[in-house]
Coordinates of C-alpha atoms and ligand atoms in Angstrom, one line a residue:
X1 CA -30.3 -7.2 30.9
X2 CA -31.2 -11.1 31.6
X3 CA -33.2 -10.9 28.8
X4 CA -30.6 -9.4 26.6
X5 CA -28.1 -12.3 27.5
X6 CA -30.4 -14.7 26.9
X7 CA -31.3 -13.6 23.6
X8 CA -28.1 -13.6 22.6
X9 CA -26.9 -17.2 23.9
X10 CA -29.7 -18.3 22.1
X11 CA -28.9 -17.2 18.7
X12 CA -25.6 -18.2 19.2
X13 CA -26.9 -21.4 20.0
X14 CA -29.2 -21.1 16.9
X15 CA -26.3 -20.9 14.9
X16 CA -24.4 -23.8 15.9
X17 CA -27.1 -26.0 15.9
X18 CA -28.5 -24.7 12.8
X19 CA -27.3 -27.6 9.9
X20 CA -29.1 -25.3 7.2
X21 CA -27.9 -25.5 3.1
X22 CA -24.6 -26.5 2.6
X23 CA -23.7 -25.8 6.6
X24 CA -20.5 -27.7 8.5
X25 CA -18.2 -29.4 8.7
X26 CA -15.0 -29.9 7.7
X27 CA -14.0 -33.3 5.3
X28 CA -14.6 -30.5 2.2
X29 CA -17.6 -29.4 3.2
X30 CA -18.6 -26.4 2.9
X31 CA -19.3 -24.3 6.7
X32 CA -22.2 -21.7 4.9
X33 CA -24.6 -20.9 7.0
X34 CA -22.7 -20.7 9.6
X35 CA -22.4 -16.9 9.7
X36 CA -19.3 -16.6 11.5
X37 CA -19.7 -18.3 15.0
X38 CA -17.9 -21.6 15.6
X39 CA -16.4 -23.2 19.1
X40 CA -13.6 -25.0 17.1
X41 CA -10.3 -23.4 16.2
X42 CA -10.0 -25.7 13.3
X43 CA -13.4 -25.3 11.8
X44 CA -13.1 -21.5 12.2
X45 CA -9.8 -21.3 10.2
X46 CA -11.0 -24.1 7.5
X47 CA -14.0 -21.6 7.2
X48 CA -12.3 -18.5 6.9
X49 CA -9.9 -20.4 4.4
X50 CA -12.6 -21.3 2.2
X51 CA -14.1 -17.6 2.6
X52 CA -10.9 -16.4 1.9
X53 CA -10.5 -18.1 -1.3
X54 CA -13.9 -16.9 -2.5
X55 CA -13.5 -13.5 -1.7
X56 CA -9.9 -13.6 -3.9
X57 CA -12.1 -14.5 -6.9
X58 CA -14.2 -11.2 -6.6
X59 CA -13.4 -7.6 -7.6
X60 CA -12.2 -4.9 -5.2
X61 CA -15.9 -3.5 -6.2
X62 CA -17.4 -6.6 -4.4
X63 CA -14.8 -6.3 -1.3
X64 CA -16.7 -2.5 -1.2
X65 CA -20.0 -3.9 -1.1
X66 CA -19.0 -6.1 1.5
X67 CA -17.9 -3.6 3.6
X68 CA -20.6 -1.3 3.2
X69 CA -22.6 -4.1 5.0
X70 CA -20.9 -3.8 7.7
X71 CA -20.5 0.2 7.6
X72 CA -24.7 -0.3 7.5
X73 CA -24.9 -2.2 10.3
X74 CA -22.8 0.0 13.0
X75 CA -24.3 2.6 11.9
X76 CA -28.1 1.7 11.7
X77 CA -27.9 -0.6 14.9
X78 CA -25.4 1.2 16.8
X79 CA -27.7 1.5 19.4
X80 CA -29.5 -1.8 19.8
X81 CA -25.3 -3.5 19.5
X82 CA -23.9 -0.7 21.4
X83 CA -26.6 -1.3 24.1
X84 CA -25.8 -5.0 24.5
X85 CA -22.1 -4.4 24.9
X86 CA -23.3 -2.0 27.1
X87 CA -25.4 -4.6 29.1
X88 CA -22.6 -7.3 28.6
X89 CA -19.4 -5.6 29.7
X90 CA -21.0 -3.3 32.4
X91 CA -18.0 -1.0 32.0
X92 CA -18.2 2.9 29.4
X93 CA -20.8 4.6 28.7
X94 CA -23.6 3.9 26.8
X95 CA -23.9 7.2 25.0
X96 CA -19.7 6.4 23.7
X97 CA -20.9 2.5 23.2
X98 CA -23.2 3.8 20.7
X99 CA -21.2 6.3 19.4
X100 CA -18.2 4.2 18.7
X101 CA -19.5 1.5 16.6
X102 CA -21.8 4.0 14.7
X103 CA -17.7 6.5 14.2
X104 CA -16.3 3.3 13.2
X105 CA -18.8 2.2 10.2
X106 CA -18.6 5.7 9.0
X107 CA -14.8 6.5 9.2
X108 CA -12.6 2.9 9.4
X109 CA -10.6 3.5 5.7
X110 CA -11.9 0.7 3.8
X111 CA -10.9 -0.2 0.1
X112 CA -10.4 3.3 -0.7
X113 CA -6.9 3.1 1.2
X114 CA -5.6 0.9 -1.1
X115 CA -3.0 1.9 -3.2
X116 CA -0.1 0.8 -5.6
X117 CA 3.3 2.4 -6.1
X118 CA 5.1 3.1 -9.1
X119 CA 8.9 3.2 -10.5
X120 CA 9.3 4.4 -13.7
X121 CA 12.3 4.8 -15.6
X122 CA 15.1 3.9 -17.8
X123 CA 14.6 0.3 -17.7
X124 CA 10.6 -0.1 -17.7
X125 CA 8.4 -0.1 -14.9
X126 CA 8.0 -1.4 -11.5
X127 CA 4.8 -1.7 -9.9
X128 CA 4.6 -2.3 -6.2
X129 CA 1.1 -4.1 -5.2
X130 CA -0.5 -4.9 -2.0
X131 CA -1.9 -8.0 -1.1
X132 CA -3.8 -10.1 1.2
X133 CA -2.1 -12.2 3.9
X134 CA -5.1 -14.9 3.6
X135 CA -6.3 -15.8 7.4
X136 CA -5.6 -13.2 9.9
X137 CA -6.2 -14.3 13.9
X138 CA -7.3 -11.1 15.8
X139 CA -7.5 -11.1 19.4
X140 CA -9.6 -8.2 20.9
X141 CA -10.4 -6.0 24.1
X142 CA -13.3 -6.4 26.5
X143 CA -13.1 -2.2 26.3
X144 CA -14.4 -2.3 22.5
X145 CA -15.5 -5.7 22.2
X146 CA -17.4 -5.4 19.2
X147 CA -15.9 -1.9 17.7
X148 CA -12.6 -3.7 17.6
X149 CA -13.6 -6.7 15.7
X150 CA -15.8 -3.7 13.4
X151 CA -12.7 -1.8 12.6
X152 CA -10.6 -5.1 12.2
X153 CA -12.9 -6.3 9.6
X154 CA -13.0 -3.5 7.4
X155 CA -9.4 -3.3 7.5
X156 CA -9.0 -6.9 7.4
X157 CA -11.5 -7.3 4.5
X158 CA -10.6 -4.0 2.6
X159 CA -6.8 -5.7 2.5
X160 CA -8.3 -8.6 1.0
X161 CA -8.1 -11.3 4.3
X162 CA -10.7 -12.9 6.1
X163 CA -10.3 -13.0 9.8
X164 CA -10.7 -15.3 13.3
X165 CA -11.4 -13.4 16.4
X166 CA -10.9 -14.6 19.8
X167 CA -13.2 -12.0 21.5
X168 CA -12.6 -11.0 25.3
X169 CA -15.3 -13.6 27.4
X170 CA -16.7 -10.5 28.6
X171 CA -18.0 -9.1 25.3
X172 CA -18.2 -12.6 23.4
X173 CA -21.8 -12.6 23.6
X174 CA -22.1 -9.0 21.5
X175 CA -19.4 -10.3 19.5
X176 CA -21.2 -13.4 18.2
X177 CA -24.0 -10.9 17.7
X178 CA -22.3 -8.5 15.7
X179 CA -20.5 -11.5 14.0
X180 CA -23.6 -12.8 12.9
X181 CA -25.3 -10.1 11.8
X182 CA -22.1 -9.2 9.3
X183 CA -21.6 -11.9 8.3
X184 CA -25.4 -13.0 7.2
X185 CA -26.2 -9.9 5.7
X186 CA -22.8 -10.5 3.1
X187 CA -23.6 -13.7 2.9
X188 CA -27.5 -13.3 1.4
X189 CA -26.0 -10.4 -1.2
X190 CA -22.9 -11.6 -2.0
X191 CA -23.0 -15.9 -1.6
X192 CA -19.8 -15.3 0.9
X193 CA -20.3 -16.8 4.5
X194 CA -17.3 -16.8 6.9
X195 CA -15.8 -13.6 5.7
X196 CA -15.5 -12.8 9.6
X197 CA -15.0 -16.0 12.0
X198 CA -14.6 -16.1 15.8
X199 CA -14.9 -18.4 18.6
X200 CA -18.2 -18.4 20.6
X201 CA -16.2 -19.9 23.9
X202 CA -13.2 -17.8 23.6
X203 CA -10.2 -19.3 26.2
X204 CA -6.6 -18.3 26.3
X205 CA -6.2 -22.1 24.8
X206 CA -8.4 -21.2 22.0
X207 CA -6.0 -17.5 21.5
X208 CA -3.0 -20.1 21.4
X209 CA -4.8 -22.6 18.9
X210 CA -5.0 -19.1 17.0
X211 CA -1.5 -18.1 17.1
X212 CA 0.0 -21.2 16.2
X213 CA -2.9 -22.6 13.4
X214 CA -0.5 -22.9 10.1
X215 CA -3.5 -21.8 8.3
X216 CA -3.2 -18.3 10.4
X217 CA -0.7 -16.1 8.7
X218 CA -0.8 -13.1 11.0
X219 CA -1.9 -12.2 14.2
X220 CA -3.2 -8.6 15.1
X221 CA -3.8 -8.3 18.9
X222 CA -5.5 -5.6 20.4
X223 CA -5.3 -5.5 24.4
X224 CA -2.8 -5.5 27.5
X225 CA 0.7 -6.5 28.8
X226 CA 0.1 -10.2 28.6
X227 CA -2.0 -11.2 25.1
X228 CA 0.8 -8.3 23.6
X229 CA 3.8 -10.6 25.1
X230 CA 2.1 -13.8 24.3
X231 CA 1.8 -12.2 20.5
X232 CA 5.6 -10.7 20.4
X233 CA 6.5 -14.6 21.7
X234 CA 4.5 -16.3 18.9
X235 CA 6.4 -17.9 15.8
X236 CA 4.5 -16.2 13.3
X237 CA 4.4 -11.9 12.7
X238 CA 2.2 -10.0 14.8
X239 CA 0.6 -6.8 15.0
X240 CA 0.7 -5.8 18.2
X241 CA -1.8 -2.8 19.8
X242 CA -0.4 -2.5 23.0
X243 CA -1.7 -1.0 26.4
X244 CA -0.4 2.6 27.3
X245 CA -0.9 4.8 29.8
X246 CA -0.8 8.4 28.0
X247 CA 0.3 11.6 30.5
X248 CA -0.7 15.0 29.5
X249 CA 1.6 17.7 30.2
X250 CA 0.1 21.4 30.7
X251 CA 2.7 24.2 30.8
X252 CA 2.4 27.8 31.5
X253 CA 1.7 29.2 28.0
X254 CA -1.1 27.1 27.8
X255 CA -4.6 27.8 27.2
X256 CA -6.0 26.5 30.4
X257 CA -9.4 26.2 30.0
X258 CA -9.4 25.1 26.5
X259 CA -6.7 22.4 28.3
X260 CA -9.2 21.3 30.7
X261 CA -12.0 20.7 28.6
X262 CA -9.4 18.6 26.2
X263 CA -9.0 16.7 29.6
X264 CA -12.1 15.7 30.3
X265 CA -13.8 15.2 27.0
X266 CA -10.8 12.5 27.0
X267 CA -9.9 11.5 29.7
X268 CA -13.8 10.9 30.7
X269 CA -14.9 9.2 27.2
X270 CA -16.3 5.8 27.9
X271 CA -15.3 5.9 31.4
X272 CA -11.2 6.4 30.2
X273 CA -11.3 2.9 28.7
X274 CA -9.7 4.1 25.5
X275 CA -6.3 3.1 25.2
X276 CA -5.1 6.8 24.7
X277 CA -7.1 8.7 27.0
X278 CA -5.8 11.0 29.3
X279 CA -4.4 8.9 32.3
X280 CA -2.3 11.8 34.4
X281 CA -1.4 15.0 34.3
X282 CA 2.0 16.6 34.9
X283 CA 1.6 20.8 35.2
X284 CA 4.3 23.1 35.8
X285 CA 3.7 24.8 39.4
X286 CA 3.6 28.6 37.9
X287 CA 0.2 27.2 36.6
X288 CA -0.8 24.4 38.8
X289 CA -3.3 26.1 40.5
X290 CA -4.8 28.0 38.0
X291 CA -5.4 24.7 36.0
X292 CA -7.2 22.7 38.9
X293 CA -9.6 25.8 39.0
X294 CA -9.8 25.5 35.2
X295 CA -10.9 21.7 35.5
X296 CA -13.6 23.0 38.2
X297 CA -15.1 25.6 36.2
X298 CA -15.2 23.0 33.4
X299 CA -17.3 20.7 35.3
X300 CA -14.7 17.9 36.5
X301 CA -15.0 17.0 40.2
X302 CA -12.1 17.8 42.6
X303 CA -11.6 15.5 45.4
X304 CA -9.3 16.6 48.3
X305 CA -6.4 14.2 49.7
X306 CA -8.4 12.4 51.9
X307 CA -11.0 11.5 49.5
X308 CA -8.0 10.3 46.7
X309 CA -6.6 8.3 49.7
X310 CA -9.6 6.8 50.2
X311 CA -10.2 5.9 46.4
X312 CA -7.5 4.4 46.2
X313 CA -7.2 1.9 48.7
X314 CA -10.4 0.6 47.1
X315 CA -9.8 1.2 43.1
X316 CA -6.1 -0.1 43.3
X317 CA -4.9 -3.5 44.0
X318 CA -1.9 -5.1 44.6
X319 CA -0.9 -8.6 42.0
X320 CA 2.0 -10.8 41.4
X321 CA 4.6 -12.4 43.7
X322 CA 8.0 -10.8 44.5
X323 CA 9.2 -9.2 41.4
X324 CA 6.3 -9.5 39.5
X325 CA 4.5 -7.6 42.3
X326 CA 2.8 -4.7 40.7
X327 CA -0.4 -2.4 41.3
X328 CA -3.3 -2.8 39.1
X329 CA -6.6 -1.3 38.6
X330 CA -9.7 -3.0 40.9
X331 CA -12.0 -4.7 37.9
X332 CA -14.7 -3.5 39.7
X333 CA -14.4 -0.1 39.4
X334 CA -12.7 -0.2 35.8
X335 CA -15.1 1.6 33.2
X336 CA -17.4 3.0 36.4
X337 CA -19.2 6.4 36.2
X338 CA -17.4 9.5 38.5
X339 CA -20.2 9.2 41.1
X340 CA -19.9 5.5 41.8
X341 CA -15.7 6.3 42.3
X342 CA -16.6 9.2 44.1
X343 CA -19.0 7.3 46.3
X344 CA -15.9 4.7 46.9
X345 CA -14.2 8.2 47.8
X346 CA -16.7 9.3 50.6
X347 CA -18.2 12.0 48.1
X348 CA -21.4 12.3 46.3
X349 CA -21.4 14.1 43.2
X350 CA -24.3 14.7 40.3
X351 CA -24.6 11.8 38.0
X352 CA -24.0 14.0 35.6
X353 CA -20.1 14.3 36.5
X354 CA -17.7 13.1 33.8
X355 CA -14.7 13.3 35.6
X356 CA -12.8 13.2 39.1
X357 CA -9.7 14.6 39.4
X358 CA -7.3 15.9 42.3
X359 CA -3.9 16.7 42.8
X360 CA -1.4 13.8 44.2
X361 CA 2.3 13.2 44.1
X362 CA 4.2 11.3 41.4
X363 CA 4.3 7.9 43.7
X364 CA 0.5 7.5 44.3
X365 CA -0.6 4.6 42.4
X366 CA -3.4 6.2 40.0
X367 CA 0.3 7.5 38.3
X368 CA 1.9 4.7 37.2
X369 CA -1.4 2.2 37.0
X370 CA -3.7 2.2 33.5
X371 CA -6.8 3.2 35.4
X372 CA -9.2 2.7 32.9
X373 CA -11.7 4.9 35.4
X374 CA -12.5 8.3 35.5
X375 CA -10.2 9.8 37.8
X376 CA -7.3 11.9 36.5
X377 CA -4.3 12.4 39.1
X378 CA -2.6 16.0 38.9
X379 CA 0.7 16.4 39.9
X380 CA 2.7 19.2 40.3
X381 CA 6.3 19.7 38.9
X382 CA 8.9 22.3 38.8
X383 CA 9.3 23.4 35.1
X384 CA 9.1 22.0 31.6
X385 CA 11.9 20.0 31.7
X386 CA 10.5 17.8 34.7
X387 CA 7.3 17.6 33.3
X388 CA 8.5 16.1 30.5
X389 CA 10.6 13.6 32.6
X390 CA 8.0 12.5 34.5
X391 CA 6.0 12.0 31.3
X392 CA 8.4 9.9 30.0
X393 CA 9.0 7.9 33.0
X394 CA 5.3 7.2 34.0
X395 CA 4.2 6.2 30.0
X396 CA 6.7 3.2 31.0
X397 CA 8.4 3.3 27.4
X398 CA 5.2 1.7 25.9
X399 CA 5.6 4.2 23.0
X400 CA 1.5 4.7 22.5
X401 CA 0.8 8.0 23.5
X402 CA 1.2 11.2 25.1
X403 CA -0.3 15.0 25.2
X404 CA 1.2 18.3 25.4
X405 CA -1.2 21.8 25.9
X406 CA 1.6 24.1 25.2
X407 CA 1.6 27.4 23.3
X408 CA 5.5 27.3 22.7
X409 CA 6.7 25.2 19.8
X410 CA 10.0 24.7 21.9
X411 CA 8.3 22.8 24.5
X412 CA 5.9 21.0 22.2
X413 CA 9.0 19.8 20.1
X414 CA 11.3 18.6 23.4
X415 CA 8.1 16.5 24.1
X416 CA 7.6 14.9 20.8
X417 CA 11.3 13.9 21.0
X418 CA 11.6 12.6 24.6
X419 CA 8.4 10.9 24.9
X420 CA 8.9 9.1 21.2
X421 CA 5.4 8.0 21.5
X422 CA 3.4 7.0 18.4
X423 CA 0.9 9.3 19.1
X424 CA 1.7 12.9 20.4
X425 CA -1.2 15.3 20.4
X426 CA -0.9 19.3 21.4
X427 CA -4.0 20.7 22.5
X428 CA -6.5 18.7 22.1
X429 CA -8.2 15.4 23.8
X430 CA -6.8 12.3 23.1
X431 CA -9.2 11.4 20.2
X432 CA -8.1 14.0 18.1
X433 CA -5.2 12.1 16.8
X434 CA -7.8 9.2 15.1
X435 CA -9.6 12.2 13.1
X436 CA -12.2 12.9 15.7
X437 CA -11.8 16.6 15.7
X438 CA -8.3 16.6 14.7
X439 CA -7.0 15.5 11.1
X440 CA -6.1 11.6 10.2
X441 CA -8.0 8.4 10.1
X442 CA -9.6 6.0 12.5
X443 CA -8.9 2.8 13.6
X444 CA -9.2 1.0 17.3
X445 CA -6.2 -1.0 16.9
X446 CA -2.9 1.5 17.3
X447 CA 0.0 -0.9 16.6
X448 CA 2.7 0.5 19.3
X449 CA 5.5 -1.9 20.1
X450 CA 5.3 -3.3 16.8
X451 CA 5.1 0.1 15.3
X452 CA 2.4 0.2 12.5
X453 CA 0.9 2.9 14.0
X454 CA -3.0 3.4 13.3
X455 CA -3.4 0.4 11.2
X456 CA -5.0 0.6 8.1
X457 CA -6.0 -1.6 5.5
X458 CA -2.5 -1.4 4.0
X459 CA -0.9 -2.9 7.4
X460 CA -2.7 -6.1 6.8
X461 CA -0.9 -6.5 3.4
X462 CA 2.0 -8.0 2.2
X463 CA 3.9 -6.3 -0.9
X464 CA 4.1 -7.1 -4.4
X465 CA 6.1 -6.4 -7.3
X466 CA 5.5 -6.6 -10.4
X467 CA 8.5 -5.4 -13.1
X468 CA 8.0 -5.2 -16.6
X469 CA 11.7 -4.8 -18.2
X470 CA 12.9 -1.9 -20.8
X471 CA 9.0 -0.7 -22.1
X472 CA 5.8 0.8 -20.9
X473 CA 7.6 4.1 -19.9
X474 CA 5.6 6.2 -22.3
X475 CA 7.8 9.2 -21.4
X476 CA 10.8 8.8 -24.1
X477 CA 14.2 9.6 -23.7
Ligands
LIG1 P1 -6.6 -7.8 28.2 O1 -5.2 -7.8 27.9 O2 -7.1 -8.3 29.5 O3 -7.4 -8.7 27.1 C1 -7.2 -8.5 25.7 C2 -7.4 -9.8 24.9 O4 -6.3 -10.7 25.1 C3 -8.7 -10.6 25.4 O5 -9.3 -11.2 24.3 C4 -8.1 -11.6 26.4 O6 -8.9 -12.7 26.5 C5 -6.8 -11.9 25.7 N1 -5.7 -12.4 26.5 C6 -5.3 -11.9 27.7 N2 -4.2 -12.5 28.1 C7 -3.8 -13.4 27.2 C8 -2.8 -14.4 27.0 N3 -1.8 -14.5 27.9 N4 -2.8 -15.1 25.9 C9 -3.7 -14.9 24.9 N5 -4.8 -14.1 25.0 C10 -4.8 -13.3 26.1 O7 -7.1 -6.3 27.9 P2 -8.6 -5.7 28.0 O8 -8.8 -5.4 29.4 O9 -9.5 -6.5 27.3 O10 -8.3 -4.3 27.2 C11 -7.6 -3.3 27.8 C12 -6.2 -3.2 27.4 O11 -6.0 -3.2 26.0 C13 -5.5 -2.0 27.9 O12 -4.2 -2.3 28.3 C14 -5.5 -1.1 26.7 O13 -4.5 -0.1 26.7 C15 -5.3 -2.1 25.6 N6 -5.8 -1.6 24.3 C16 -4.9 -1.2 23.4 C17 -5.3 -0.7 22.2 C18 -4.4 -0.2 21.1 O14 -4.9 0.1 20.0 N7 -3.1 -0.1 21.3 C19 -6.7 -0.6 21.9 C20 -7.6 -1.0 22.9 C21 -7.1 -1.5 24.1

C-alpha cells in the first residue's frame, strides 16, 4: 500500500517537474507535456483552453479516437487503477473497484450519442446542432474517484469540451494517475495534451477558483449536500449529481426472493457507496416476515436489536450546532466490509457476507442517514399506502432514486408518482436503471436537483441552430 502511494506521488511529482518539449507555462506557452496534472487553477484552465481549441480543429473521427484511449485504458488496467483507488480510498470493494472503471470504458455513450435535429417544411429547413461549452470544471466523489472523472471525460470529450477536475483529496493520488495515463496516451497519437486537466492538491479553495474561473463555462459536480449547494450558489450553470438516499419498498405481491437478491446485489455493491444503492427498506407487514427470511436464505446477515443498537452508536454520529444538528455516517466505517460492521455490532460473520441487515423502526438513524455501509435497515409498515409515505419522507425530496418490488402495476404507478424520483426501478437492484442488467445507458454522474438525469454527452452541450430559408426541402409541395 506504502509503496503504491509512493509511486504515485512520485509520478505526480515527475510531471510537474518534468519541463520536457514545449511544457509550461503560461505567457503563450504552450503546457504539452504536462499530461493533465497541474497545482494551479489558472494554468489548468489556460491548458484545457488551449486543448480545447485544438480539439475544435479535429473531426468527430479524432474525438472517437480519443476516446477509445481512454475506453483502453479502464478497461486493460482496470485492475492495476482499480487496485490503487482501492489502496487509496480504503473504502468498496476491490472486486466493484475493478469492475467499475473496466463497465465504464466499455459502456459511457461516447460520440455515438451525438445527434442533430431536424425541421423541415414549408419554409426550408432548420437544423438544431449541439455544441461544445469549451472548459468544463467537474468536481468528483472520493466513492468513484477515478470512475467519475472516466465517465466525465468521455462525456465531456464526446460533447466536444475539455475538462478541470477537482478530485476528492482522498482519491487524488489515483486521479493524477488515471489523469496521466489519459492524457499521455492521446497526446503521443493525436499531438493533444490537456484534453483532461485536474489539480494535484485539490482544496475547497481550488473547487471555488473552479467555479468562478471566467474561462470555466460549466460546472458538473458529482458528490453530497455541501459541493451540490456550493454549485446551485455559483454564478455560472451547474450540473448538479446530488446525494440520495434511495428506499426500497417490497409489497405483498412481490417476488420475495427474487426481491432479496435485488437487495443485496445493490444494496452491498462496493460497500453501498453508490449513490443509488439500496439504503432502507419499507415492507408491508402481511409480508415482513417472510421477506427477512428471504434476505437469510439469500445469504445477507440478520442482526437482532441489540446488535443494530450497538452498530449504531458506533457507525452514526451526531454534527452541526443547533439547527444544523444532524446524524451522519462515522467515516470510519463508510465503505467497510459486513464483518468489520458486524464486529462493531458484537457479531462475527464469514468474510464472505455482503450484507447486514435487521429490522428497526422508522426513527433509528440508519433510516434517514446515507449510510454508505452495508447495512440495510427493514422497517415494517401497515399497507402500501404507508410504505410509500415513508418512502417519500425518508428519500428527503432529493429526487434521485427509489425502488419498488411489486407485482401490481397499481402500486408500482402510485410509487412512481409520489416518490417523483429521477430514477424509479421495479424489481431489480439499483444498477439496473444505468443498463447493468436492465435497459439504458451508463454514466456515474445522475444530475438530480438540476434534473439532467443520467448525463450524457448531449448534457454537456449547448444548442445550435442553423436555418436555411424557403429551399433544401426536397419533398415538394
Ligand atoms: P463529498 O460531498 O464529501 O465530496 C464530493 C466532492 O465535493 C469532493 O471533491 C469534495 O472535495 C468536494 N466538496 C465538498 N464540499 C465542498 C464545498 N463546500 N465546496 C466545494 N467542493 C466541496 O462527497 P463524497 O463523500 O466524495 O461522495 C459521496 C456523496 O456523493 C454522496 O452523497 C453520494 O450520494 C453523492 N454522489 C452522487 C452521485 C450522483 O450521480 N448523483 C454520484 C456519486 C456520488
Amino acid at each position: 500500500m506504502q509503496a503504491t502511494e509512493e509511486l504515485i506521488r512520485s509520478v505526480v511529482a515527475q510531471v510537474l517537474s518534468q519541463m520536457g518539449p514545449g511544457a509550461p507555462a503560461g505567457n503563450g506557452r504552450s503546457y504539452r507535456g504536462r499530461f493533465g496534472i497541474f497545482t494551479c487553477v489558472d494554468e489548468a484552465v489556460a491548458a484545457a483552453t488551449e486543448a480545447f481549441e485544438q480539439l475544435s480543429e479535429r473531426t468527430i473521427e479524432d474525438r472517437k479516437r480519443i476516446i477509445d484511449h481512454i475506453r483502453r485504458i479502464s478497461i486493460e488496467q482496470c485492475v492495476e487503477l482499480g487496485t490503487m483507488e482501492m489502496n487509496e480510498t480504503k473504502i468498496g470493494r476491490l472486486e466493484h473497484k475493478i469492475e467499475k472503471l473496466k463497465t465504464l470504458g466499455e459502456r459511457t455513450p461516447g460520440v455515438e450519442f451525438m445527434r442533430s435535429e431536424v425541421f423541415s417544411g414549408d419554409h426550408g429547413l432548420a437544423v438544431i446542432e449541439h455544441a461544445p461549452f469549451g472548459v468544463i470544471g467537474a468536481i468528483t466523489p472520493v466513492t468513484h474517484s477515478l470512475p467519475t472523472i472516466t465517465g466525465n471525460a468521455v462525456s465531456m470529450i464526446a460533447g466536444g469540451n475539455t475538462l478541470v477536475v477537482n478530485p476528492h483529496p482522498s482519491g487524488k493520488l489515483v486521479a493524477a494517475e488515471g489523469v496521466r495515463r489519459f492524457n499521455e496516451a492521446i497526446y503521443r497519437d493525436l499531438g493533444i495534451d490537456n484534453l483532461i486537466c485536474m489539480i494535484a492538491e485539490p482544496t475547497i479553495e481550488s473547487a471555488d477558483a473552479i467555479f468562478n474561473h471566467k474561462g470555466v463555462k460549466l460546472i458538473c459536480v458529482t458528490g453530497g449536500p455541501a459541493v451540490a449547494r456550493a454549485a446551485l450558489k455559483s454564478s455560472k450553470r451547474a450540473i448538479v449529481a446530488g446525494p440520495g438516499n434511495p428506499p426500497v419498498v417490497v409489497d405483498e405481491t412481490a417476488d420475495l426472493d427474487r426481491a432479496a437478491r435485488a437487495i443485496i446485489k445493490g444494496g452491498a455493491y462496493d460497500n453501498n457507496l453508490l449513490c443509488i444503492s439500496e439504503k432502507e427498506v419499507f415492507v408491508v407487514a402481511e409480508v415482513f416476515d417472510a421477506m427477512l427470511s428471504a434476505m437469510d436464505r439469500a445469504g445477507a446477515a440478520r442482526l437482532n436489536s441489540r446488535e443494530i443498537d450497538a452498530l449504531t452508536k458506533a457507525a452514526i454520529v451526531s454534527v452541526g450546532e443547533g439547527a444544523d444538528k444532524h446524524d451522519v455516517a462515522a467515516k470510519e466505517f463508510i465503505g467497510q466490509d459486513a464483518a468489520v460492521l458486524a464486529r462493531a455490532a458484537g457479531k462475527q460473520v464469514s468474510p464472505k457476507t455482503e450484507l447486514l441487515f435487521g429490522e428497526t423502526d422508522e426513527h433509528n438513524p440508519f433510516v434517514p442517514v446515507e449510510q454508505m455501509m452495508p447495512f440495510v435497515p427493514f422497517v415494517r409498515v401497515r399497507d402500501i399506502d404507508e410504505a410509500i409515505a415513508k418512502a417519500k419522507y425518508y428519500e428527503h425530496g432529493f429526487r434521485h432514486t427509489s425502488i419498488i418490488h411489486s407485482n401490481n402495476v397499481r402500486n408500482m404507478t402510485k410509487m412512481g408518482r409520489a416518490l417523483d424520483t429521477t430514477l424509479f426501478v421495479k424489481n431489480g437492484p439499483c444498477m439496473s436503471s444505468l443498463g447493468l442488467g436492465g435497459e439504458g445507458y451508463l454514466s456515474f454522474s445522475i444530475a438530480t436537483p438540476t434534473g439532467e438525469g443520467v448525463t450524457t454527452p448531449l448534457t454537456f452541450t449547448r444548442e445550435r441552430r442553423c436555418s436555411l430559408i424557403d429551399d433544401l426541402r426536397i419533398l415538394g409541395k
